[in-house]
C-alpha atoms as a printed R data frame, in Angstrom:
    type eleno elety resid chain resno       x      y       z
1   ATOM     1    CA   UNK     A     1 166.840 62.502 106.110
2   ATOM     2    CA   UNK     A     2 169.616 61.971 108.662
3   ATOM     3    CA   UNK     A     3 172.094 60.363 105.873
4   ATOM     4    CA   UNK     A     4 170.594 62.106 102.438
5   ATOM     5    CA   UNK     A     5 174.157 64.206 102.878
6   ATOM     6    CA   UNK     A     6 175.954 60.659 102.144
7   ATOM     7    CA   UNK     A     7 173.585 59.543  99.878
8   ATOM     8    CA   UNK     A     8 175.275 60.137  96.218
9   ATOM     9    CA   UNK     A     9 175.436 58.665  93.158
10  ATOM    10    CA   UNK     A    10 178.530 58.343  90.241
11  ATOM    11    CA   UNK     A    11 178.032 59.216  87.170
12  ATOM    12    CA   UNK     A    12 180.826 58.521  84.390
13  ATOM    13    CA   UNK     A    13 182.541 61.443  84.633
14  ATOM    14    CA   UNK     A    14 183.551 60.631  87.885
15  ATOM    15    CA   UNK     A    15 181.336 62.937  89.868
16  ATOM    16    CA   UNK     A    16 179.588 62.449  92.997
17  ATOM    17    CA   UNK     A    17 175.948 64.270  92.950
18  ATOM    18    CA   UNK     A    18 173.260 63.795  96.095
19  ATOM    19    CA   UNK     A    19 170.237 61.153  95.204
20  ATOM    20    CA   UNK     A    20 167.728 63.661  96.446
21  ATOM    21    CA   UNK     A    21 169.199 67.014  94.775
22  ATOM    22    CA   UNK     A    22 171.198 65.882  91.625
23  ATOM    23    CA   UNK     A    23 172.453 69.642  90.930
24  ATOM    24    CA   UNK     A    24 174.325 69.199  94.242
25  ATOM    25    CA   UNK     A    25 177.872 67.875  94.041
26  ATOM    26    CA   UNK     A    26 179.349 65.494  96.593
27  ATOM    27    CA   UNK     A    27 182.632 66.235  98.335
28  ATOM    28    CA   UNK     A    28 183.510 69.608  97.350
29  ATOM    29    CA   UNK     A    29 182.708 71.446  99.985
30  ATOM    30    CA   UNK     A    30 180.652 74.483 100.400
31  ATOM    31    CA   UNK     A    31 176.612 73.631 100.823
32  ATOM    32    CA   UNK     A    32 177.646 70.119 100.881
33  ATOM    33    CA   UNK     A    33 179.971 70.504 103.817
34  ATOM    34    CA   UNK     A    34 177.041 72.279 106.008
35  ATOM    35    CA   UNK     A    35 174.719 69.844 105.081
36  ATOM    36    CA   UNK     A    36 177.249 66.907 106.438
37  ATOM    37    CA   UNK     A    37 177.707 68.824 109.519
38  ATOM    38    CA   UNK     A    38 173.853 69.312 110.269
39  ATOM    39    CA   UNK     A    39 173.654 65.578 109.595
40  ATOM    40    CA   UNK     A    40 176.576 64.731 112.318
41  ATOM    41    CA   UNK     A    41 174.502 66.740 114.540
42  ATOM    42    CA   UNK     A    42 171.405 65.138 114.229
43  ATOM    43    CA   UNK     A    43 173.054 61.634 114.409
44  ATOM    44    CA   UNK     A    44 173.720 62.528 117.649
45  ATOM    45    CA   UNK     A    45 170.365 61.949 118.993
46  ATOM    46    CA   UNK     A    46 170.296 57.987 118.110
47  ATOM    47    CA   UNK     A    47 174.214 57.912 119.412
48  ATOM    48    CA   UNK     A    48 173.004 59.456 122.484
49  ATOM    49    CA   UNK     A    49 169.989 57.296 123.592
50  ATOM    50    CA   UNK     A    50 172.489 54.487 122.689
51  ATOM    51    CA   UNK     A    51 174.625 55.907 125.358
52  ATOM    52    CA   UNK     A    52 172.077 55.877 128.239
53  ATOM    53    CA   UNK     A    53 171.585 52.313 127.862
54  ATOM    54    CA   UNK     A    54 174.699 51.318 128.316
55  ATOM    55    CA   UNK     A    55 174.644 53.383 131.639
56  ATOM    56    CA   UNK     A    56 171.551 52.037 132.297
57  ATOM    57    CA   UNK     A    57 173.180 48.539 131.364
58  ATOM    58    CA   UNK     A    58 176.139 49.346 134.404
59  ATOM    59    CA   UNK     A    59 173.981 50.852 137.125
60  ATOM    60    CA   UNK     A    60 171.553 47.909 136.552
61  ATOM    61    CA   UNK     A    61 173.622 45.918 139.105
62  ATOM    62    CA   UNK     A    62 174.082 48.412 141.640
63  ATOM    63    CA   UNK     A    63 170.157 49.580 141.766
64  ATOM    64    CA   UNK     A    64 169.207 46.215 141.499
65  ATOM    65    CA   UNK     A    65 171.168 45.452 145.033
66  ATOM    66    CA   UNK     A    66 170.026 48.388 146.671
67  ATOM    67    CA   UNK     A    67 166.074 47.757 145.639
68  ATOM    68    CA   UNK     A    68 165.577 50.506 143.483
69  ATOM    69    CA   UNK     A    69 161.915 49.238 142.020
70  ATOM    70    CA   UNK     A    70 161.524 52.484 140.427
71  ATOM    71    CA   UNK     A    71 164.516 52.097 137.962
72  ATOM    72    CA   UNK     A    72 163.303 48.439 137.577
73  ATOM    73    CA   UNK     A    73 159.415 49.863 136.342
74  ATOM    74    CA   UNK     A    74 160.654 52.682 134.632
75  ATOM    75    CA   UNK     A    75 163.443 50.992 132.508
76  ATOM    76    CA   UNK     A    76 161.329 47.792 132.388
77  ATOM    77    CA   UNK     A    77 161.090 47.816 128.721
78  ATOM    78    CA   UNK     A    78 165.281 46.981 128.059
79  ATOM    79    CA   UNK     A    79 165.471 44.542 130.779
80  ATOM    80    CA   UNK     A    80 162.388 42.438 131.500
81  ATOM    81    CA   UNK     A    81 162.271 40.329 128.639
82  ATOM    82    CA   UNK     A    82 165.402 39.517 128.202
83  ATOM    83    CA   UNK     A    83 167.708 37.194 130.884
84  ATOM    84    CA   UNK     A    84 169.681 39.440 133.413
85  ATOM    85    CA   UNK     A    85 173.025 37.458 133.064
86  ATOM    86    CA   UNK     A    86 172.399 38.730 128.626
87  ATOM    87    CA   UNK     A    87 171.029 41.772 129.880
88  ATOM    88    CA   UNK     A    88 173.692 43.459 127.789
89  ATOM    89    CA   UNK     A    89 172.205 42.067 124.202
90  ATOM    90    CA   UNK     A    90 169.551 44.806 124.042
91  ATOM    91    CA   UNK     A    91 172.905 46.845 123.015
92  ATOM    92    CA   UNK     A    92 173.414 44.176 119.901
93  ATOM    93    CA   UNK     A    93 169.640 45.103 118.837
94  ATOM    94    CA   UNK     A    94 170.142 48.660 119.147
95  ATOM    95    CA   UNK     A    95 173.839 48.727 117.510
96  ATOM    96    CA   UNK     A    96 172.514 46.316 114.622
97  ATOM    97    CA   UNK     A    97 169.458 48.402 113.921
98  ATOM    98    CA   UNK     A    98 171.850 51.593 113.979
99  ATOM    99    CA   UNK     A    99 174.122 50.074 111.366
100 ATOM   100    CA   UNK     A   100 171.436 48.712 109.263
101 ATOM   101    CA   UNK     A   101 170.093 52.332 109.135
102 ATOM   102    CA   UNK     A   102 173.437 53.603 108.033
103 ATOM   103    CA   UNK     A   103 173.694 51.186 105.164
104 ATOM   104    CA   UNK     A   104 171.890 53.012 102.319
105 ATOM   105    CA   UNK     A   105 174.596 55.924 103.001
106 ATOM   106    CA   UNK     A   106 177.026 52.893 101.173
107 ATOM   107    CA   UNK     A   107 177.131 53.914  97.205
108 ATOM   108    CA   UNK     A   108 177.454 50.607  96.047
109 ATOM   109    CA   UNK     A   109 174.165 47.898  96.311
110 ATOM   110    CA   UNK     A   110 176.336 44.797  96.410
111 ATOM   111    CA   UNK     A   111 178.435 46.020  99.473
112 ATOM   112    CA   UNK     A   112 175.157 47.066 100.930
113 ATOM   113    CA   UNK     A   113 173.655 43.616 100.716
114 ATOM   114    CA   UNK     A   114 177.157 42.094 102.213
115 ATOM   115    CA   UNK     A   115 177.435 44.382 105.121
116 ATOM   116    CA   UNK     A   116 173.651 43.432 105.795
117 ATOM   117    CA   UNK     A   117 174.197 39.493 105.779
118 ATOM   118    CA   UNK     A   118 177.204 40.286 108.303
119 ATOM   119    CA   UNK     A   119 175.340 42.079 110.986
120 ATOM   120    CA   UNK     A   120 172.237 39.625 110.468
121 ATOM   121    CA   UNK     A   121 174.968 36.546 110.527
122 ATOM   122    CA   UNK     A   122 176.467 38.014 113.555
123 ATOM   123    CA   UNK     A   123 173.399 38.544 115.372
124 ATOM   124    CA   UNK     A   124 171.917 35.352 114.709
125 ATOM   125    CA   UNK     A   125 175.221 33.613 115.572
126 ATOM   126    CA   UNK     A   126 174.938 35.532 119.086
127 ATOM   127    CA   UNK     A   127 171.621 34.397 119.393
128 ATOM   128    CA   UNK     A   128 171.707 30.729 118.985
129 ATOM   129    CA   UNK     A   129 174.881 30.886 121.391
130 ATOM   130    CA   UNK     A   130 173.461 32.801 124.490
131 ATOM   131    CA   UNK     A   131 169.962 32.809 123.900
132 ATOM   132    CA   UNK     A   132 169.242 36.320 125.881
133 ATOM   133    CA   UNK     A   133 165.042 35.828 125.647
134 ATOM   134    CA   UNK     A   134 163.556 34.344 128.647
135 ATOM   135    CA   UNK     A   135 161.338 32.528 126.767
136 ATOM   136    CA   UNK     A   136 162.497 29.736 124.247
137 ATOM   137    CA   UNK     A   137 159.852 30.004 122.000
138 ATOM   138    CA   UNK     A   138 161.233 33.857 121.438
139 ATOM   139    CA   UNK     A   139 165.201 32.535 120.974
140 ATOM   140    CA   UNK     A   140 163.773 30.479 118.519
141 ATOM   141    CA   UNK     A   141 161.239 32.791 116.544
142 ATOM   142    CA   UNK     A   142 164.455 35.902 116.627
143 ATOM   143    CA   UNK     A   143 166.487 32.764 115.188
144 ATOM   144    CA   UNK     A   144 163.636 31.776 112.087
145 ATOM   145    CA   UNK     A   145 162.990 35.625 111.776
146 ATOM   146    CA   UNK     A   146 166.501 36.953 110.808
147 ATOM   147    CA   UNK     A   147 167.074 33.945 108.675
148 ATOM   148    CA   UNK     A   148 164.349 34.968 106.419
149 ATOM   149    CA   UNK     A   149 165.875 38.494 106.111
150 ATOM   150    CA   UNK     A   150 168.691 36.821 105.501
151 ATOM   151    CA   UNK     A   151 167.562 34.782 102.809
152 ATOM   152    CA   UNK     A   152 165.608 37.198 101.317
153 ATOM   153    CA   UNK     A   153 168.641 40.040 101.007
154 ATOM   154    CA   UNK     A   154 170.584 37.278  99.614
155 ATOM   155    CA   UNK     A   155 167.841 36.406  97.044
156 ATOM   156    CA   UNK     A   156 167.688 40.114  96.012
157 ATOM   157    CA   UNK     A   157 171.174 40.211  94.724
158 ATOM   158    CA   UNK     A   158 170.425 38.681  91.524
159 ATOM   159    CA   UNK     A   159 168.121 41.758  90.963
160 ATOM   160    CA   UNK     A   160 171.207 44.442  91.022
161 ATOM   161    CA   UNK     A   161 172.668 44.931  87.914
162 ATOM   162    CA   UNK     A   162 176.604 45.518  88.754
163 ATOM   163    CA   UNK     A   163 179.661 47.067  86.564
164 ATOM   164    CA   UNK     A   164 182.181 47.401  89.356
165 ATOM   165    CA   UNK     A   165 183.212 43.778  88.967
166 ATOM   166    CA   UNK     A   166 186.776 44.509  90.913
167 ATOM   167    CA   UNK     A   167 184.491 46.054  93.696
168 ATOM   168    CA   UNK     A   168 182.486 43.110  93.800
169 ATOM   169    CA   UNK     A   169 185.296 40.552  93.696
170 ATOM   170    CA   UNK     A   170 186.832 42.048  96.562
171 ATOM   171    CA   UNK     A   171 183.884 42.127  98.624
172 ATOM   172    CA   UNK     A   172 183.485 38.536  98.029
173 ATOM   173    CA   UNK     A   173 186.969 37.898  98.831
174 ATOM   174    CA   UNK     A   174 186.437 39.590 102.087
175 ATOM   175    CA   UNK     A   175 182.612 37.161 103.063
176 ATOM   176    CA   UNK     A   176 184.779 33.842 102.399
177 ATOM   177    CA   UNK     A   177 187.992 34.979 104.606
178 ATOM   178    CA   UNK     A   178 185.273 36.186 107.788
179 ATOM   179    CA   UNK     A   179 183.083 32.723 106.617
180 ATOM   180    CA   UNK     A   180 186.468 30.609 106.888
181 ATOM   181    CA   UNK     A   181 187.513 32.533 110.301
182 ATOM   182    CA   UNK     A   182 183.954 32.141 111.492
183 ATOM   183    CA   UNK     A   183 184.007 28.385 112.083
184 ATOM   184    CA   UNK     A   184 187.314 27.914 114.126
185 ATOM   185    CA   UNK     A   185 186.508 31.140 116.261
186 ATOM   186    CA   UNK     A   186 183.335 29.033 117.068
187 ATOM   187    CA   UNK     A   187 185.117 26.042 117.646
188 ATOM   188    CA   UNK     A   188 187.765 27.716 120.422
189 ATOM   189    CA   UNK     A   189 184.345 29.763 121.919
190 ATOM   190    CA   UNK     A   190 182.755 26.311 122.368
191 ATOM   191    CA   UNK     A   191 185.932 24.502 123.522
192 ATOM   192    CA   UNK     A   192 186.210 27.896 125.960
193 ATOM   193    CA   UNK     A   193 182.624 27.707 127.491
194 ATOM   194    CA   UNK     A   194 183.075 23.727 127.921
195 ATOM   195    CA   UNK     A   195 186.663 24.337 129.875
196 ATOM   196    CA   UNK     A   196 186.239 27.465 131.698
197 ATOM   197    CA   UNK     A   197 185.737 27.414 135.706
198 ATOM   198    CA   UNK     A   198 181.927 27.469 136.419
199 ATOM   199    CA   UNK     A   199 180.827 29.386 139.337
200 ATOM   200    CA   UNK     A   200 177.941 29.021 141.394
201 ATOM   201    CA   UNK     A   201 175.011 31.225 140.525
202 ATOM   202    CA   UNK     A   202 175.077 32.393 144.251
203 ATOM   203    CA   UNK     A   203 176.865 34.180 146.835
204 ATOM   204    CA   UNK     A   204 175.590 32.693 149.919
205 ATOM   205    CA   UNK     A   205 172.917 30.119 150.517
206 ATOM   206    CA   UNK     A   206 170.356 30.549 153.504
């Protein structure tokens, strides 16, 4: 309900119409406009909680140190099963569900489907490289499970029936550039983590 305002369709005369309410015309103010703005508000609410967690993501530290076991039970749920040094990837969960909510407001199916496979490739690239669950068996099964999505968006663009071919060329364009920049931004990551001065996971020994 949030993005129905963004939601419209082309028809050949050029003319943008909402999916849900076909007699109302896209980007041409009036009704339209208002119903934009009470979406912006209501987007608010998911920006917002993503907000507190990352100020719950900087105090953690401090009320950590001082023994504050009532922030630790009551916030319990962002932090406990994931590894404190990675406690910041509950903000990649959050931000990737909030963007793969936001992708039916895109008009066109094929540049749905590609934004999709980049914020699954992303995350899944994040994954295997800090592994933020405590558990293994849980790196591995977030690992198998986004693959699958993965595989099965991919699978469901030979469903989509596409006339934009100039949109669709372009888009491709744009997967094999990030695909041929992905591999030597991995390769100086790697060559970083392998070089870079390791500290000792403690301040003072007793």
């Amino acid at each position: 309900a949030i993005l129905s305002p963004v939601q419209c369709n082309l028809h050949p005369n050029r003319k943008w119409t909402l999916v849900q309410y076909e007699d109302q015309e896209c980007w041409n103010g009036g009704e339209h406009t208002s119903m934009i703005v009470v979406g912006c508000l209501w987007l608010a609410m998911p920006v917002g909680s993503i907000a507190t967690v990352v100020r719950l993501m900087r105090i953690f530290p401090q009320r950590i140190s001082a023994g504050d076991v009532q922030f630790l039970n009551t916030y319990s749920f962002l932090f406990s099963r994931i590894k404190p040094e990675t406690r910041w990837f509950t903000l990649v969960f959050l931000l990737r569900n909030l963007f793969v909510a936001l992708v039916p407001s895109i008009p066109n199916a094929i540049s749905q489907i590609i934004v999709i496979q980049c914020l699954f490739a992303v995350s899944v690239g994040l994954t295997l490289c800090f592994k933020p669950w405590r558990l293994p068996a849980s790196n591995a099964l977030e690992v198998f499970s986004q693959v699958c999505i993965l595989a099965l968006v991919s699978f469901s663009a030979f469903f989509i029936r596409e006339t934009e071919v100039q949109n669709v060329a372009e888009l491709a364009l744009v997967v094999v550039v990030v695909c041929l920049a992905a591999f030597p931004a991995g390769g100086l990551f790697m060559i970083w983590r392998r070089v870079r001065p390791r500290h000792k996971p403690y301040l003072w020994f007793l």
